[in-house]
Amino acid sequence: MVDIDAALDAAGLKNPHVREYVHYWADLTGAERVEVVSAADDTRLIAEALEAGELDPAGDGLYYSRSYVKDTARSEERTIVATNDEKDKGVYNNWRPASEMTSLLEERMRGASAGKTMYVIPYLMAPPGNALAPYATGVELTDARTVVLHMIRMSRVGAEFLEGLEDPNQFVRAVHVTGDLENLGQGTPDDKRYFVTVADERTILHFGSSYGGNALLGKIAHGLRQAAYDGWASRKFLAEQYMLIGIKDKQTGKDYHICGGFPSASGKTNLAMMLAPDVLGDRYHVSFYGDDIAWLWVDEASGKLYGMNPEYGVFGVAKDTNEGTNPTALASIAEGTQSIFTNIAYNPVTKEVWWEGRTPEPPADTAGWLDWKGAPIADRTAEQAGEPWAHPNSRFTTTLDNVPNIAADYNAAAGVPIDAIIFGGRTRDREPLIRAITDLAEGVYDGLTLGAEATSAAEGKEGVLRYDPMSNRPFMAYGEGDYAAHYLKIVGAAKEQPIFAHVNWFQRGDDGRFLWPGYRDNLRPLLWLLQLKNGEVSGRQTPVGIIPTVEELNLDGVDITPEDLETILTIDNARWQQEMGYREEHLKQFDNLPEEIWEAHRRVTAALEQE
Ligand code: GDP
Ligand code: PGA
Ligand code: MN
Ligand code: MN
């Protein structure tokens, strides 16, 4: 057996709680070696992964990886929040008793890392020195080297982040064991996978995947589920699946900050990386703070609502990323950035990569090209010809330092004041381009009733409409009623209230095409929202919020017909009245939903009926 103490000593990890934790799991999983890692180990670990065939070279300073074919998305069905109190049971958190899940996972993990190295990854999910840093410290244990490489890109990794803990026992214990991927029965009644957050013990136990949010435990399990629970238990903060951007008005010198939740694979990363449209670029600049997670709290000194991104990197959807849609993303993954691609198409001869939408047509010469499963494209039968080369949920991983529009102060301890909170998702009809909401309870109500089409970021049927409260459905850690009350309390305590809005870039015509060009043009409705907040425009009041008039929106250079524009700036009253019935059913599932939320629902219903 390995000398664990020697490995911990060499890394300077003296915290006795950390040492005990590492010993316990190394022993239980039967790992052959223990290695403590930091960001400084990246070059060596990359070389080892290349040598072991876990990564392939994809150009200068770029790497390609493929995950097991049945392991390409987050598994919501197998994800569980466990606690010691049944009161924490919600509709979406798949609650189970802590003791039951802990013993079940220990059973799965026992001996399951035999022959492997257990990597110890000390990490911080916050800008150093941030007010919420005490909730942001964790130690992931994993038996997968590629998980280490992703964690180094996605979070701040190193033993130094464990130093100076006020309470040496206040770190999240996050254990990841890959398991025998080819024999786990993924998606069958005998599915062996479990992704568990034991929230009131601050322990995360994930077994049976090496992909993304199932395996990078700092990101979603800690950054969203555990933090949501901690934020509620401490009454101090919110942890949300939000992007966070700055918009600078160079003419007035003002800086604004907007955060917002869209379900996975619905546009957060693209919005955060947005380059202002050419005609607006002289006046406005968009800066990137975060693209997937924001923690929100009320700053003690100013009394304002503040937000920060706990992550250190981007795990972005590859599909449709190109020079036109998102030049910033392409620059972030250019040669030399040490980015890692997962499950796109790869050519081992030329070291090129490709994904759907990278160019209008796939490479004409298919020689050497392999699809995301590793099968030669040239060998495809006529039947297989239409299959995508890349998995629809294929991804790129890069650090924030590579993002050209990264905010100058992204790493500052303070975080940034929040001016607006937006919700959105893929909705093919009903939802207009933007509708603004000025009342807090109505804003929270709107978030709770976010309905959008399912995407490929999670296993299951794509395109099916489902409610996804605040885009947090897969990350809900406790009861939805308690969540709504906590949200109202945190945001309600801020001295200045943010404006809320619901946006939709995905309305479609009868022929299936998107009515709004989206991407860089999404800045336009956001500028209108800020103008509305500043009292510079007044919009048009509708029963479901304020929508812009055509004159108020800056549409200079936008490619859209007057008819399509009218459609996306119109409320279909009959359709909305029908929606209110569905919403009522949806909200009725939640225990202890605050009366303010029901009042908001009744107000909107009555306004629609009166119109
Ligand atoms: P995230 O997972 O929420 O961060 O979403 P991404 O920003 O990665 O986008 C997911 C998918 O939606 C990608 O294929 C994008 O190209 C596409 N997408 C993003 N923004 C827009 C938009 O404004 N319009 C359209 N039509 N597609 C978009
Ligand atoms: P996404 O992030 O929201 O950018 O898709 C990954 C995820 O939620 O799994
Ligand atoms: Mn996400
Ligand atoms: Mn994203």
Coordinates of N, CA, C and O and ligand atoms in Angstrom, one line a residue, residues 268-269 291-292 315-317 395, ligand 4:
K268 N -26.1 30.4 -22.1 CA -25.4 31.2 -21.1 C -24.0 31.6 -21.5 O -23.5 32.7 -21.5
T269 N -23.2 30.5 -22.0 CA -21.8 30.8 -22.3 C -21.7 31.7 -23.5 O -20.9 32.7 -23.5
D291 N -20.1 32.1 -16.7 CA -21.0 31.6 -17.8 C -21.9 30.4 -17.3 O -22.7 29.9 -18.1
D292 N -21.8 30.0 -16.0 CA -22.6 28.9 -15.6 C -23.1 28.9 -14.2 O -24.1 28.3 -13.9
F315 N -16.7 25.4 -19.5 CA -17.0 24.1 -20.1 C -18.1 24.3 -21.1 O -19.3 24.3 -20.7
G316 N -17.7 24.7 -22.3 CA -18.7 25.2 -23.3 C -19.2 24.2 -24.3 O -18.4 23.3 -24.7
V317 N -20.4 24.4 -24.8 CA -21.0 23.6 -25.8 C -20.2 23.9 -27.1 O -20.1 25.1 -27.5
R395 N -18.0 19.2 -25.9 CA -17.6 20.4 -25.2 C -16.2 20.8 -25.4 O -15.3 20.0 -25.8
Ligands
MN4 MN -22.3 26.9 -20.8

